[in-house]
Amino acid sequence: MSIQKPGARLYLPLFLTTAATLLLELSLTRLFSVLMYYHFAFLAVSLALFGLAAAGLFLHFRRAGYTREKLEAKLVYVSIAFALTTLICLFVTTAMRVEIDYTTTNVLRLCIIYLVSLAPFFFSGLVVSALIFVYSDSISSVYFVDLIGAAVGAVLTVPLLNTFGPLNSLLLVAALAATSASLFCLKTRMFERLLALGVFVATIGLLVLNLTQDFIGLHFYKGKERHNIEYSDWNALSLITVEGAPGQNFSKSMEIDADARTYILRDPFGLLGPTKIQTEIASGWVSHYGNILLDSAEVLIIGPGGGMDVVFALAWGAKHIDAVEINPSIVNGVMKGAYREFSGDIYSKNNVTVHTAEGRSFLSRSDQQYDFIQLTLVDTWAASSAGAFSLSENNLYTVEAFRQYYRHLKRGGILSVTRWLTPKRKESLRLFTLALEAAEQEMIHDPASRFVLISAGDDPNRYHMMTMLFKKSGFAPEEMRRLKVHARDMNNALLYYPETPDTNLFTLAADPKSRDSLIAAYQFNLTPPTDDRPFFFNTARFSEVLSLAKLDFESRKNNLGLFNLYVAATLSLLLVVILLVVPLWFQKRQDQLSISFTLVRSVSYFIFIGLGFILIEIALMQKLILYLGHPIYALAVVLTTLLVAAGLGALSTNQFNYRTSRRYGLYLFPTIVVVLLVTVMLLPVVTRVTFEWPLWLRLVGAIVMTAPIGFLLGQPFPLEIIYLDVAARRTIPWCWSLNGAASVLGSVIAIAAAMSIGFQNVLLLGAGCYVLAYFSRNWSVSEKRLD
């Protein structure tokens, strides 16, 4: 009798399900970043992925009902549940008011969001795990379709988010799930067909209705109701909103993900002119100080936002301005679009050139040297579609970044970086130690004498804007006199300058003899971030995580990601333990399963490959963000390449059987480790040598660097399923669930390890996981069939 294989009738809905799951995950990341703070986006999506693991555990206990004869009818209902729970998730989360505190009410709301987010992942995971279990004898093909669907979902997410935004993308997820149900029901009863068709029509109708009427929207943005919103635009990077203030039409407030704020002045040169801009507008902004020392300057502004710094540079007579803005919605939608006339069209001035690019990437490919380079409060506090597992890494605030800034300054050029002076001085001190470290690595003589720190005030109990100025040739006496006079006239405070008379934290940081002891003893982490550990904003030490609740609001906002990392790690470990213990306990009581070396080996094996895959994926994505010039490219290229290559690797295992799969594994895992070690060694060299190549060539280079390891990483999972299909078939859903749980745990470990030892070492940890998987799989024990 011929064995029935899954055909296109099952492969197509599986493909749509996995594509929809990736779109669901990344769309929720964008939605949660606006609804909540980006730390909760990290936590909520990590926890929601538990649904995939829970589906495997559920199937493990209910596997008797999932046979080839009953499978399609069951998956009709499962796919319908996937569609309906996605809609419930959308409607519930958009109505929730979530604040930053862990109060009882807030925790309850987070739990509700967690539960409704977990549900669609559970049902999509049940579709995949059921097909893997029922068709375990065709695992190579099934797993190939699974990974290719996920890859297509990853590559389409960015254009879909840019076109439709996350709310409509979630409606599209529901429609794709309903489409899967309609395909599963082709050979089922008429009732299932009509039910699937009805859900399909309803989800498509909701999508079309919202695209035309826009009736689904957020009620709260980061716990607050929003009023006076004149303009909004979603894309894969952020939500951009512009608000007007009642009773005044002199400026507009533009916000990124309802938090990071920048201002648009109304036609400043038409209504005010340069003199009033210098005396009246600049009085509230310490970011303008570098302009007063320069004449007819060549200026680079990274992150111009609403154009305040462009206005200041023009008011002080800049010769030319390169303004580099990463978000195309800010450039094309706001400043050159809806608010072009309101802003006085400052982005289109003859001596202003706006570049839509990431700042580091732009600077790395430019030979231009500038009189003035400026970064003012450049942060988004947003989880981009590439940042489901990120905290707040930022490649603009690293030692390597500042070395680039220094190299692009002319001899008398000035670097101006504006950040917040907080009561604990943590962010400002870290900025100063970072800049000093970069200057020392650039072999700049007596770097401390080339810095001036100015704040809008010096009250230790309040927040103030603070600007750090670095002059490559050092400040002349006349320049210091001008800065002091200007600071006095503006009622600003000089925190540090050459020959500061009083000892303070900044003078201690400036002195190499006291800097190391200050960094070691200070309450917050002042260690200069690097490209390998780019966590500038996470200043809380791991030992201080339980004290975060006592910090002021801004400190909690910046560092709560660390607390959420602990929460996610704890829950991930708990999940793995539950998935290990519960099946053993229940089935041991029923005498259905004996604990053997075969079982222990397979369980540990799937945990290790789950950990290893996600560690490597996250580290490679982070390492190539700077190389490709944009986090979106890293998502689209690295994730898609890994998934496609892994899918092809899985398909290549179709030639193996129970015994040949065991022999092949003896060579596969050493090969994975060797290729990964070669990748770790060559990646920095190749990216450095090819950094100035055109984008399309760098994209090809990234694919070439990631495809081989992706191909190899796609083979371990189906190889062991081929073995288990003969040796212990009933454990397949359980092993699938443990593999998923390990992936969630691995995503947490990747970030925690990167904060401590860097992303380069995270790749080595991933290699170590595959070494452990090799030993788990090749214990020399007698085989005992469990089925």
XYZ file of C-alpha atoms in Angstrom, residues 4-14 135 145:
13
model
C 0.001 9.094 1.379
C 2.174 12.188 1.068
C 1.093 15.784 1.685
C 0.447 17.501 -1.620
C -0.063 21.094 -2.706
C -3.481 21.021 -1.034
C -1.709 20.894 2.348
C 1.538 22.663 1.486
C -0.167 25.854 0.328
C -2.162 26.467 3.534
C 0.943 25.566 5.579
C 3.492 13.728 8.046
C 7.491 24.697 3.216
